[in-house]
Amino acid sequence: MRRLKNHLTAVIGLALIGLFFCPMGMAADAGKPGLRLENAAMCEAIADFQPINPGLVFSVNVGTIICFTQFSGIESEISVLHKWHRRDQLVTTKILMLKTPRWATYSSIHLRESDRGPWRVDIVDADNRVFEVLRFSVTD
Amino acid sequence: MGFETLSGIIRWQDIVDILLNSYILFRLYVLFRGTHVIRVVAALVLLWVFQRVAAHMGLIVTSWAMQGIVAVAALIIIIVFRNEIRNVLQTRNWGAILWGFSQKFSSTPLDIITESVHELSRRRIGALIVLPGKENLNEIVTGGVEWQGMISREMLLSIFWQDNPVHDGAAIVQGRRITRVGAILPLSQRTDLPQRFGTRHRAAAGLAQESDAMVIVVSEETGKVVVARGDDIIDIQDNHMLALEMKRHLGIEGKKAQGIKRETLELSAVALLCVFTITAIWFSFSKGIQTLTTIQVPVEFVNRNANLNIFDTSASTVELYLSGSGALIKTLQPAQVKVAIDLRNAIVGENTFNLNGHNVVLPPGVRLNRIEPAALMVTLDQITSRKIPVQVNWTGRLPEGLVLKNAVIAPSQIKVTGASQLLKRTTTIYTEPVHLDKLTRNGRLTARLVLESASLQAGEDRVEIHYTMGERTPVP
């Protein structure tokens, strides 16, 4: 009973975290019916499948930044793409696999001194349909 | 030199060019012959030749001064000879200007004038009779009474009869009519005139000096007759001499047939001289030593569709490699050369135009050897509008222990107007750098928008940012 209670607390906690990130994540449907982006955030690290210090500004000194995404309604194994842009110039594209029925995944880049400036990550499906665009800045 | 060789040097346009200008020069001579204009033009030509010689010899100041005079020569001719020019243009019809020859066979009844002058002299009646030349006397002669009466011996005698109110003035004779009586002539300021000459003689000398008219004077005191023409004062001994002077003035001296023959010869010689002169000028301009030059010319785009804008061009100027005679190349002005691209059939996007002689306008005689670049790419675009998301360009360093968790931008999208290709490439509108250092926990600020291209126009120039800070969690 106690174990069940602990599990319930964890689920409610996750749901609350999901709600907290909702304005930033703006879970959206791409092309596939049922496939949903539940959570998306830029963060410094991931712990227990959750983003640590999600935000809009990252110091170049943190070393690595992560684009965290969490999907639900996955009916079969599919891929999504994280397209990293610096000042509208495509820097890198990361292809990530999603497994049924719900999956959290991330991509990351190592920051260099020259990476300061505005960035964005387009989260798209294989057909380039946009789930969400995350905008942030790399600063001092 | 065979015809083929000649045709390699001279085109049919060149022959038309030479003949046309020769004819214009010839007509100018015909219209202005006998006036001072021809003499002055000849003097200016001489001046120009001196200037070229002086320049060739390296006489700097002489060349410079003569060049200045020649440069304003056209203005000098127009100002000084405005009367002659007006006379030619006003008193003749287009046919006379373009192809007519003035008849030198005067209708002036010389015998009537001769007899009248003889009678005036015999009776010692003072008289002043003006026979105008080609120049208009309206601005020189003042006063008097317009008349237009047919000339006769009795009429002339009565005009100068001492009880006649107009007897002191001059009578102007044109053709068979006395056009004006009692006219006042300008007095000569010459100091070399004989003491016996009174006002009447001075008036005759004054008009003769200032115009091409001939003036007959009958002295009231002595009855002597003199003729004033140009700077000359001629004593007339008898009727025959007077008739001869009048004929000379009117250009009808000698027998009529001889006059025609002489005139035909004179005009033929002048026509040949005109052709020779223009041919020489043409050769010196167009067929001198061949010179090469390179000039950079801006490209003009013509016939652009009003809905399309030029968004980009691979080059805005082109280099033209030209050749021609040294004189032509030396005097070539950038304004004389044009490079134009016809955008009539251009489409939205990139258009490539191969450049050739059809795109280039050159002064006659200058040839185009090469164009660089040989092709030009022009990108045309339409003006459209699109909503583009705004992103804050954060800069600086966040306060210690804080994370910028959220920022709501209002408006989050901006309507931007500009060339469609440029808009297509523009995916984000950034704000000016927003410094993080002074941000508090939560707050609001405004930031200006920075457009990537000056050709873009945004509906708003700034946005409002509501930001939220949070505590930083130590990263494990």
Coordinates of C-alpha atoms in Angstrom, one line a residue:
Chain A
M1 CA 0.0 0.0 0.0
R2 CA 2.8 2.3 1.0
R3 CA 4.7 1.5 -2.2
L4 CA 1.6 2.2 -4.2
K5 CA 1.3 5.6 -2.5
N6 CA 4.9 6.4 -3.3
H7 CA 4.3 5.5 -7.0
L8 CA 1.2 7.7 -7.0
T9 CA 3.1 10.6 -5.5
A10 CA 5.8 10.2 -8.2
V11 CA 3.2 10.2 -11.0
I12 CA 1.4 13.2 -9.6
G13 CA 4.8 14.9 -9.3
L14 CA 5.6 14.2 -12.9
A15 CA 2.2 15.4 -14.0
L16 CA 2.8 18.6 -12.1
I17 CA 6.2 19.1 -13.6
G18 CA 4.6 18.5 -17.0
L19 CA 2.1 21.2 -16.2
F20 CA 4.8 23.5 -15.0
F21 CA 6.6 23.2 -18.3
C22 CA 3.5 23.4 -20.4
P23 CA 3.7 27.1 -21.3
M24 CA 7.3 26.6 -22.4
G25 CA 6.7 23.2 -23.9
M26 CA 3.4 24.0 -25.6
A27 CA 2.8 20.4 -26.4
A28 CA 1.8 20.2 -30.0
D29 CA 0.7 17.6 -32.6
A30 CA 2.9 17.1 -35.6
G31 CA 1.8 14.9 -38.5
K32 CA 1.2 11.5 -36.7
P33 CA -2.2 11.1 -35.1
G34 CA -1.9 10.5 -31.4
L35 CA 1.7 11.5 -31.2
R36 CA 2.1 14.3 -28.8
L37 CA 5.0 16.4 -27.5
E38 CA 4.3 16.5 -23.8
N39 CA 7.3 18.4 -22.7
A40 CA 10.2 20.2 -24.3
A41 CA 12.8 22.3 -22.6
M42 CA 16.4 23.5 -22.8
C43 CA 18.3 22.6 -19.8
E44 CA 21.8 22.1 -18.3
A45 CA 21.4 18.5 -17.3
I46 CA 18.9 15.6 -16.9
A47 CA 18.2 13.7 -13.7
D48 CA 15.5 11.1 -13.2
F49 CA 14.3 11.7 -16.7
Q50 CA 13.7 15.4 -15.9
P51 CA 15.5 18.5 -17.1
I52 CA 17.6 20.3 -14.5
N53 CA 17.5 24.1 -14.6
P54 CA 15.3 24.5 -17.6
G55 CA 15.6 28.1 -19.0
L56 CA 16.1 30.5 -21.7
V57 CA 19.7 31.6 -21.0
F58 CA 22.8 29.5 -20.6
S59 CA 26.2 30.6 -19.8
V60 CA 28.9 29.4 -22.2
N61 CA 30.7 28.2 -19.1
V62 CA 28.2 25.4 -18.4
G63 CA 29.9 23.4 -21.1
T64 CA 26.9 21.4 -22.4
I65 CA 23.3 22.3 -23.0
I66 CA 20.6 19.8 -23.6
C67 CA 17.3 19.9 -25.6
F68 CA 15.0 17.6 -23.6
T69 CA 11.8 16.3 -25.2
Q70 CA 9.1 13.9 -24.0
F71 CA 6.5 12.3 -26.3
S72 CA 3.4 10.3 -25.8
G73 CA 1.0 8.5 -28.0
I74 CA 3.7 6.7 -29.9
E75 CA 2.2 3.9 -31.9
S76 CA 5.3 2.5 -33.5
E77 CA 9.0 3.2 -33.4
I78 CA 9.6 6.5 -35.2
S79 CA 12.2 9.2 -35.3
V80 CA 12.2 12.9 -34.5
L81 CA 14.8 15.5 -35.3
H82 CA 16.4 18.2 -33.1
K83 CA 17.6 20.9 -35.5
W84 CA 20.0 23.3 -33.7
H85 CA 20.3 26.7 -35.2
R86 CA 22.6 29.6 -34.2
R87 CA 21.3 32.9 -35.5
D88 CA 19.1 31.1 -38.1
Q89 CA 22.1 29.1 -39.4
L90 CA 21.7 25.3 -39.0
V91 CA 24.5 24.1 -36.8
T92 CA 23.6 20.4 -36.4
T93 CA 20.7 18.0 -36.7
K94 CA 20.2 15.2 -34.2
I95 CA 18.0 12.2 -35.2
L96 CA 16.4 10.6 -32.1
M97 CA 14.3 7.4 -32.0
L98 CA 11.0 7.2 -30.1
K99 CA 9.7 4.0 -28.7
T100 CA 6.1 3.1 -27.8
P101 CA 4.0 4.2 -26.1
R102 CA 5.8 7.1 -24.3
W103 CA 9.4 8.2 -24.6
A104 CA 11.7 10.9 -23.3
T105 CA 14.8 11.7 -25.3
Y106 CA 17.3 14.5 -25.6
S107 CA 20.1 15.9 -27.7
S108 CA 23.0 18.1 -26.6
I109 CA 25.9 20.2 -27.8
H110 CA 29.1 21.3 -26.3
L111 CA 29.5 25.0 -26.0
R112 CA 32.5 26.9 -27.2
E113 CA 33.4 30.5 -26.7
S114 CA 32.2 31.5 -30.1
D115 CA 28.8 30.0 -29.5
R116 CA 27.5 33.1 -27.7
G117 CA 24.3 34.5 -29.2
P118 CA 20.7 33.6 -29.9
W119 CA 19.9 30.0 -30.6
R120 CA 16.8 27.9 -31.4
V121 CA 16.1 24.2 -31.7
D122 CA 13.4 23.1 -34.1
I123 CA 11.7 19.9 -32.9
V124 CA 10.3 18.2 -36.1
D125 CA 9.2 14.8 -37.3
A126 CA 10.7 12.9 -40.2
D127 CA 8.6 14.9 -42.6
N128 CA 9.9 18.1 -41.2
R129 CA 6.6 19.0 -39.5
V130 CA 7.3 21.2 -36.5
F131 CA 6.3 20.1 -33.0
E132 CA 7.8 23.1 -31.3
V133 CA 10.6 25.7 -31.6
L134 CA 12.7 26.3 -28.4
R135 CA 14.4 29.7 -28.4
F136 CA 17.3 30.5 -26.0
S137 CA 20.5 32.4 -25.7
V138 CA 24.1 31.4 -24.9
T139 CA 25.7 34.2 -22.9
D140 CA 28.8 35.0 -20.8
Chain B
M1 CA 41.8 51.7 -103.1
G2 CA 38.9 49.5 -104.2
F3 CA 35.3 50.0 -103.2
E4 CA 35.6 47.1 -100.7
T5 CA 38.6 48.6 -99.0
L6 CA 36.8 52.0 -98.9
S7 CA 33.7 50.4 -97.5
G8 CA 35.8 48.9 -94.7
I9 CA 36.8 52.4 -93.7
I10 CA 33.7 54.4 -94.4
R11 CA 30.1 53.3 -93.8
W12 CA 27.2 54.7 -95.7
Q13 CA 26.2 56.5 -92.5
D14 CA 29.6 58.2 -92.5
I15 CA 29.0 59.5 -96.1
V16 CA 25.6 60.8 -95.0
D17 CA 27.2 62.3 -92.0
I18 CA 29.8 64.2 -94.0
L19 CA 27.3 65.3 -96.7
L20 CA 24.8 66.5 -94.2
N21 CA 27.3 68.6 -92.2
S22 CA 28.9 69.9 -95.3
Y23 CA 25.5 71.1 -96.5
I24 CA 24.8 72.7 -93.1
L25 CA 28.1 74.5 -93.3
F26 CA 27.4 75.6 -96.9
R27 CA 23.9 76.9 -96.0
L28 CA 25.4 78.9 -93.1
Y29 CA 27.7 80.5 -95.5
V30 CA 24.9 81.2 -98.0
L31 CA 22.7 82.7 -95.3
F32 CA 25.4 84.9 -93.7
R33 CA 27.7 85.8 -96.6
G34 CA 28.3 89.4 -96.9
T35 CA 27.8 90.0 -93.2
H36 CA 30.4 90.3 -90.5
V37 CA 29.5 86.9 -89.1
I38 CA 31.5 85.0 -91.7
R39 CA 34.5 87.1 -91.0
V40 CA 34.3 86.6 -87.3
V41 CA 33.7 82.9 -87.7
A42 CA 36.8 82.7 -89.9
A43 CA 38.7 84.6 -87.2
L44 CA 37.5 82.1 -84.6
V45 CA 38.6 79.1 -86.8
L46 CA 42.0 80.8 -87.1
L47 CA 42.1 81.2 -83.3
W48 CA 41.2 77.5 -82.9
V49 CA 44.1 76.6 -85.2
F50 CA 46.5 78.8 -83.3
Q51 CA 45.3 77.2 -80.1
R52 CA 46.0 73.7 -81.4
V53 CA 49.4 74.8 -82.6
A54 CA 50.1 76.5 -79.2
A55 CA 49.0 73.4 -77.4
H56 CA 51.2 71.3 -79.6
M57 CA 54.2 73.5 -79.0
G58 CA 53.6 73.5 -75.2
L59 CA 52.7 77.2 -74.9
I60 CA 50.6 76.7 -71.8
V61 CA 49.1 80.2 -71.2
T62 CA 48.6 81.0 -74.9
S63 CA 46.8 77.7 -75.4
W64 CA 44.7 78.2 -72.2
A65 CA 43.7 81.7 -73.2
M66 CA 42.8 80.8 -76.7
Q67 CA 40.9 77.7 -75.5
G68 CA 38.9 80.0 -73.3
I69 CA 38.0 82.3 -76.1
V70 CA 37.1 79.5 -78.4
A71 CA 35.0 77.9 -75.7
V72 CA 32.8 81.0 -75.4
A73 CA 32.8 81.6 -79.1
A74 CA 29.3 80.3 -79.7
L75 CA 28.1 82.7 -77.0
I76 CA 30.0 85.6 -78.5
I77 CA 28.6 85.0 -81.9
I78 CA 25.0 84.8 -80.7
I79 CA 25.3 88.0 -78.6
V80 CA 27.3 90.1 -81.1
F81 CA 25.4 89.0 -84.1
R82 CA 21.9 88.6 -82.6
N83 CA 20.6 91.1 -85.2
E84 CA 22.0 89.3 -88.1
I85 CA 20.8 85.9 -86.8
R86 CA 17.4 87.3 -86.1
N87 CA 17.3 88.9 -89.5
V88 CA 18.1 85.6 -91.3
L89 CA 15.5 83.6 -89.3
Q90 CA 12.8 86.2 -89.3
T91 CA 12.9 87.6 -92.8
R92 CA 13.2 84.4 -94.7
N93 CA 10.9 81.4 -95.0
W94 CA 12.1 77.8 -94.3
G95 CA 12.6 77.2 -98.0
A96 CA 15.0 80.2 -98.2
I97 CA 16.8 79.0 -95.1
L98 CA 17.1 75.4 -96.2
W99 CA 17.8 75.6 -99.9
G100 CA 17.2 79.0 -101.3
F101 CA 19.8 81.4 -102.7
S102 CA 19.4 85.1 -102.2
Q103 CA 19.0 86.9 -105.4
K104 CA 21.6 89.7 -105.9
F105 CA 19.6 91.4 -108.6
S106 CA 18.1 94.2 -106.9
S107 CA 14.8 95.8 -107.6
T108 CA 16.0 99.1 -106.3
P109 CA 15.6 101.7 -109.0
L110 CA 19.2 102.9 -109.1
D111 CA 18.5 105.3 -112.0
I112 CA 15.8 107.1 -110.0
I113 CA 18.1 107.5 -107.0
T114 CA 21.0 108.6 -109.2
E115 CA 18.9 111.3 -110.9
S116 CA 17.4 112.4 -107.6
V117 CA 20.8 112.7 -106.0
H118 CA 22.1 114.7 -109.0
E119 CA 19.1 117.0 -108.8
L120 CA 19.4 117.4 -105.0
S121 CA 23.1 118.2 -105.5
R122 CA 22.4 120.7 -108.2
R123 CA 19.9 122.5 -106.1
R124 CA 22.1 122.2 -102.9
I125 CA 19.4 120.5 -101.0
G126 CA 20.9 118.4 -98.1
A127 CA 19.9 114.8 -98.2
L128 CA 20.6 111.5 -96.4
I129 CA 19.6 108.3 -98.2
V130 CA 20.1 104.9 -96.6
L131 CA 20.4 101.7 -98.7
P132 CA 20.3 98.9 -96.1
G133 CA 22.4 95.7 -96.6
K134 CA 21.5 92.4 -95.1
E135 CA 21.5 93.6 -91.5
N136 CA 18.3 94.7 -89.7
L137 CA 18.6 98.4 -88.9
N138 CA 15.7 98.6 -86.5
E139 CA 17.9 98.7 -83.4
I140 CA 20.3 101.2 -84.9
V141 CA 18.0 103.7 -86.6
T142 CA 15.6 105.5 -84.3
G143 CA 12.7 107.9 -84.8
G144 CA 11.3 109.0 -88.1
V145 CA 8.0 108.1 -89.7
E146 CA 7.0 104.8 -91.2
W147 CA 6.0 105.4 -94.8
Q148 CA 6.2 102.6 -97.4
G149 CA 5.8 105.0 -100.3
M150 CA 6.9 104.1 -103.9
I151 CA 10.1 105.7 -104.8
S152 CA 10.2 108.5 -107.4
R153 CA 12.4 111.4 -108.3
E154 CA 9.8 113.9 -107.2
M155 CA 9.2 112.1 -104.0
L156 CA 12.8 112.1 -103.0
L157 CA 13.1 115.8 -103.8
S158 CA 10.1 116.7 -101.8
I159 CA 11.2 114.7 -98.7
F160 CA 14.4 116.7 -98.5
W161 CA 12.8 120.0 -99.4
Q162 CA 13.7 122.3 -96.6
D163 CA 10.2 123.1 -95.6
N164 CA 9.3 119.5 -95.2
P165 CA 9.3 118.6 -91.4
V166 CA 11.3 115.3 -92.1
H167 CA 13.9 116.8 -94.3
D168 CA 16.6 116.7 -91.6
G169 CA 16.4 113.0 -91.1
A170 CA 17.4 110.1 -93.4
A171 CA 15.2 108.3 -95.9
I172 CA 15.5 104.6 -95.9
V173 CA 15.1 102.9 -99.3
Q174 CA 14.3 99.2 -99.5
G175 CA 13.6 97.8 -103.0
R176 CA 11.2 100.1 -104.8
R177 CA 9.9 101.7 -101.6
I178 CA 10.9 104.4 -99.2
T179 CA 10.2 102.6 -95.9
R180 CA 11.0 105.4 -93.5
V181 CA 11.6 109.1 -93.6
G182 CA 13.1 111.5 -91.0
A183 CA 15.0 108.6 -89.4
I184 CA 17.8 109.5 -86.9
L185 CA 21.1 107.8 -87.5
P186 CA 23.8 107.2 -84.9
L187 CA 26.6 109.8 -85.0
S188 CA 30.1 108.6 -85.7
Q189 CA 32.7 109.3 -83.0
R190 CA 35.6 109.2 -85.4
T191 CA 38.2 111.9 -85.1
D192 CA 39.7 111.4 -88.6
L193 CA 36.7 112.8 -90.5
P194 CA 37.3 116.1 -92.4
Q195 CA 36.4 119.3 -90.6
R196 CA 33.9 120.3 -93.3
F197 CA 31.8 117.3 -92.4
G198 CA 28.7 118.3 -90.5
T199 CA 26.2 116.3 -88.5
R200 CA 24.7 114.8 -91.7
H201 CA 28.0 113.3 -92.7
R202 CA 28.7 112.1 -89.2
A203 CA 25.4 110.4 -89.1
A204 CA 26.1 108.7 -92.4
A205 CA 29.5 107.6 -91.2
G206 CA 28.0 106.4 -87.9
L207 CA 25.4 104.1 -89.5
A208 CA 27.9 102.8 -92.1
Q209 CA 30.3 101.9 -89.3
E210 CA 27.7 100.0 -87.2
S211 CA 26.0 98.2 -90.1
D212 CA 26.4 97.0 -93.6
A213 CA 24.2 99.8 -95.0
M214 CA 25.4 102.3 -97.5
V215 CA 24.5 105.9 -96.9
I216 CA 24.4 108.6 -99.6
V217 CA 25.0 112.2 -98.3
V218 CA 24.3 115.4 -100.3
S219 CA 25.9 118.4 -98.7
E220 CA 23.6 121.4 -98.2
E221 CA 26.5 123.9 -98.3
T222 CA 28.5 122.5 -101.2
G223 CA 26.1 120.2 -103.0
K224 CA 28.9 117.5 -103.0
V225 CA 27.9 113.9 -102.8
V226 CA 29.6 111.4 -100.7
V227 CA 28.9 107.7 -100.0
A228 CA 29.6 106.1 -96.6
R229 CA 30.1 102.4 -96.5
G230 CA 31.8 100.5 -93.7
D231 CA 34.7 102.7 -92.7
D232 CA 35.0 104.2 -96.1
I233 CA 33.9 107.7 -97.1
I234 CA 33.9 108.0 -100.9
D235 CA 33.6 111.4 -102.8
I236 CA 31.2 110.9 -105.7
Q237 CA 32.3 112.7 -108.8
D238 CA 29.5 111.9 -111.1
N239 CA 26.3 109.9 -111.6
H240 CA 28.1 107.0 -113.1
M241 CA 30.3 106.7 -110.1
L242 CA 27.3 106.8 -107.8
A243 CA 25.5 104.1 -109.8
L244 CA 28.7 102.0 -109.7
E245 CA 28.9 102.3 -105.9
M246 CA 25.3 101.4 -105.4
K247 CA 25.7 98.4 -107.7
R248 CA 28.7 97.3 -105.8
H249 CA 26.8 97.7 -102.5
L250 CA 23.9 95.7 -103.8
G251 CA 26.1 93.1 -105.4
I252 CA 25.0 93.7 -109.0
E253 CA 28.1 95.2 -110.4
G254 CA 29.1 94.0 -113.9
K255 CA 26.9 92.4 -116.4
K256 CA 24.1 90.1 -115.2
A257 CA 25.3 87.0 -116.9
Q258 CA 28.8 87.5 -115.6
G259 CA 27.4 88.0 -112.1
I260 CA 25.5 84.7 -112.3
K261 CA 28.6 82.9 -113.5
R262 CA 30.8 84.5 -110.9
E263 CA 28.3 83.7 -108.1
T264 CA 27.9 80.1 -109.3
L265 CA 31.7 79.7 -109.3
E266 CA 31.9 81.2 -105.9
L267 CA 29.2 79.0 -104.4
S268 CA 30.7 75.9 -106.1
A269 CA 34.1 76.7 -104.6
V270 CA 32.6 77.2 -101.2
A271 CA 30.6 74.0 -101.4
L272 CA 33.8 72.1 -102.3
L273 CA 35.6 73.8 -99.4
C274 CA 32.8 72.8 -97.0
V275 CA 32.9 69.1 -98.1
F276 CA 36.7 69.2 -97.8
T277 CA 36.6 70.8 -94.3
I278 CA 33.9 68.4 -93.0
T279 CA 35.7 65.4 -94.4
A280 CA 38.9 66.5 -92.8
I281 CA 37.1 67.0 -89.5
W282 CA 35.4 63.7 -89.8
F283 CA 38.6 61.9 -90.5
S284 CA 40.4 63.6 -87.7
F285 CA 37.6 62.6 -85.3
S286 CA 36.8 59.1 -86.4
K287 CA 39.8 57.7 -88.2
G288 CA 42.8 59.0 -86.3
I289 CA 45.3 56.9 -84.5
Q290 CA 43.3 54.0 -82.9
T291 CA 43.4 54.2 -79.1
L292 CA 42.2 51.7 -76.6
T293 CA 40.6 52.6 -73.3
T294 CA 38.7 51.0 -70.5
I295 CA 35.9 52.7 -68.6
Q296 CA 33.7 51.6 -65.8
V297 CA 30.0 52.3 -66.4
P298 CA 27.1 51.9 -64.1
V299 CA 24.4 49.5 -65.3
E300 CA 20.9 50.9 -65.8
F301 CA 17.9 48.6 -65.6
V302 CA 15.0 49.6 -67.8
N303 CA 11.5 48.4 -68.4
R304 CA 11.2 46.9 -65.0
N305 CA 7.7 45.5 -64.0
A306 CA 6.3 48.0 -61.4
N307 CA 5.4 45.0 -59.1
L308 CA 9.0 43.7 -59.1
N309 CA 11.9 45.1 -57.2
I310 CA 15.6 44.5 -57.9
F311 CA 16.7 42.6 -55.0
D312 CA 20.3 41.8 -56.0
T313 CA 22.7 42.1 -58.9
S314 CA 25.9 40.3 -59.4
A315 CA 27.5 43.6 -60.4
S316 CA 26.3 47.2 -60.5
T317 CA 29.0 48.4 -62.9
V318 CA 30.6 46.9 -65.9
E319 CA 34.0 47.5 -67.6
L320 CA 33.9 48.4 -71.2
Y321 CA 36.9 47.9 -73.4
L322 CA 36.6 50.6 -76.1
S323 CA 38.6 51.7 -79.1
G324 CA 38.5 54.6 -81.5
S325 CA 40.5 57.6 -82.7
G326 CA 42.6 59.3 -80.1
A327 CA 40.5 62.5 -80.4
L328 CA 37.3 60.7 -79.8
I329 CA 38.6 58.6 -76.9
K330 CA 40.2 61.6 -75.3
T331 CA 37.0 63.6 -75.3
L332 CA 34.9 60.6 -74.3
Q333 CA 32.7 61.6 -71.3
P334 CA 31.2 59.0 -69.0
A335 CA 27.7 60.5 -69.6
Q336 CA 28.0 59.6 -73.3
V337 CA 28.3 55.9 -72.5
K338 CA 25.3 53.9 -71.2
V339 CA 24.8 50.3 -70.4
A340 CA 21.2 49.2 -70.1
I341 CA 19.6 45.9 -69.4
D342 CA 16.0 45.4 -70.5
L343 CA 14.0 43.8 -67.7
R344 CA 10.8 43.5 -69.7
N345 CA 10.9 39.7 -69.8
A346 CA 12.6 39.2 -66.4
I347 CA 10.9 36.9 -63.9
V348 CA 10.8 36.7 -60.1
G349 CA 14.1 35.1 -58.9
E350 CA 17.4 35.0 -60.6
N351 CA 17.7 36.2 -64.2
T352 CA 21.0 36.0 -66.2
F353 CA 21.6 38.5 -68.9
N354 CA 24.4 38.1 -71.4
L355 CA 25.9 41.5 -72.2
N356 CA 26.7 42.5 -75.7
G357 CA 26.7 45.6 -78.0
H358 CA 22.9 45.8 -77.8
N359 CA 23.2 46.7 -74.2
V360 CA 25.7 49.5 -74.8
V361 CA 25.1 53.0 -76.1
L362 CA 28.3 54.6 -77.4
P363 CA 29.0 57.9 -79.2
P364 CA 29.5 57.5 -82.9
G365 CA 32.9 56.3 -84.0
V366 CA 33.7 54.6 -80.7
R367 CA 33.8 50.8 -80.9
L368 CA 33.1 48.2 -78.2
N369 CA 35.7 45.4 -78.0
R370 CA 34.7 43.6 -74.8
I371 CA 32.5 43.8 -71.7
E372 CA 33.4 42.5 -68.3
P373 CA 31.6 40.7 -66.8
A374 CA 30.1 39.2 -69.9
A375 CA 26.9 38.3 -68.1
L376 CA 25.0 39.8 -65.2
M377 CA 22.7 38.1 -62.8
V378 CA 19.7 40.1 -61.6
T379 CA 17.4 38.9 -58.8
L380 CA 14.0 40.3 -58.9
D381 CA 11.5 40.0 -56.2
Q382 CA 8.0 41.0 -55.2
I383 CA 7.2 43.0 -52.0
T384 CA 5.2 40.9 -49.6
S385 CA 4.4 40.8 -45.9
R386 CA 4.8 38.0 -43.4
K387 CA 4.5 37.5 -39.6
I388 CA 7.8 36.5 -38.2
P389 CA 8.5 35.3 -34.6
V390 CA 10.5 37.6 -32.3
Q391 CA 13.4 36.3 -30.2
V392 CA 15.1 38.1 -27.4
N393 CA 18.9 38.4 -27.9
W394 CA 19.9 38.0 -24.2
T395 CA 23.5 39.0 -23.4
G396 CA 25.7 39.5 -20.4
R397 CA 25.6 37.3 -17.3
L398 CA 22.7 36.3 -15.1
P399 CA 22.8 37.2 -11.4
E400 CA 24.4 34.4 -9.4
G401 CA 22.1 31.6 -8.4
L402 CA 19.3 32.5 -10.8
V403 CA 17.8 30.9 -13.9
L404 CA 15.8 32.7 -16.5
K405 CA 12.9 30.4 -16.6
N406 CA 10.4 32.1 -18.8
A407 CA 9.9 35.2 -21.0
V408 CA 6.7 36.2 -22.7
I409 CA 7.2 38.5 -25.6
A410 CA 4.4 40.8 -26.7
P411 CA 3.8 40.7 -29.5
S412 CA 5.4 37.4 -30.1
Q413 CA 5.2 37.8 -33.9
I414 CA 5.8 40.9 -36.0
K415 CA 4.4 41.7 -39.4
V416 CA 7.4 42.4 -41.7
T417 CA 7.2 43.8 -45.2
G418 CA 9.9 43.3 -47.8
A419 CA 11.2 41.4 -50.7
S420 CA 9.7 37.9 -50.7
Q421 CA 13.0 36.1 -51.2
L422 CA 14.5 38.0 -48.3
L423 CA 11.5 37.4 -46.1
K424 CA 11.7 33.7 -47.0
R425 CA 15.2 33.6 -45.6
T426 CA 14.3 35.6 -42.5
T427 CA 12.9 33.2 -39.9
T428 CA 13.5 35.2 -36.8
I429 CA 13.4 38.9 -35.8
Y430 CA 15.9 39.5 -33.0
T431 CA 15.7 42.2 -30.4
E432 CA 18.7 44.5 -29.7
P433 CA 21.0 42.9 -27.1
V434 CA 19.1 42.8 -23.7
H435 CA 21.5 42.8 -20.7
L436 CA 20.9 40.2 -18.1
D437 CA 23.2 41.7 -15.4
K438 CA 20.6 44.1 -14.0
L439 CA 17.5 41.9 -14.1
T440 CA 15.6 41.3 -10.9
R441 CA 13.6 38.2 -10.1
N442 CA 10.6 38.9 -12.2
G443 CA 9.9 42.0 -14.3
R444 CA 9.1 43.7 -17.5
L445 CA 11.2 45.5 -20.0
T446 CA 11.0 46.7 -23.6
A447 CA 13.5 46.1 -26.3
R448 CA 13.9 47.5 -29.8
L449 CA 13.8 45.2 -32.8
V450 CA 16.8 44.9 -35.1
L451 CA 16.0 44.1 -38.7
E452 CA 18.6 42.3 -40.7
S453 CA 18.2 44.3 -43.8
A454 CA 17.4 48.0 -44.3
S455 CA 14.9 46.9 -47.1
L456 CA 12.7 45.2 -44.5
Q457 CA 10.0 47.2 -42.7
A458 CA 8.5 46.0 -39.4
G459 CA 5.0 46.9 -38.2
E460 CA 6.4 47.4 -34.7
D461 CA 9.7 48.8 -33.7
R462 CA 9.9 47.3 -30.1
V463 CA 8.4 44.6 -28.0
E464 CA 7.6 44.1 -24.3
I465 CA 9.2 41.2 -22.4
H466 CA 7.7 39.8 -19.2
Y467 CA 10.3 37.6 -17.7
T468 CA 10.4 35.2 -14.8
M469 CA 13.4 34.1 -12.8
G470 CA 13.9 31.0 -10.7
E471 CA 16.4 29.6 -8.2
R472 CA 19.2 27.6 -9.7
T473 CA 19.4 24.0 -8.8
P474 CA 22.9 22.6 -8.3
V475 CA 23.7 20.3 -11.1
P476 CA 24.7 16.8 -9.8

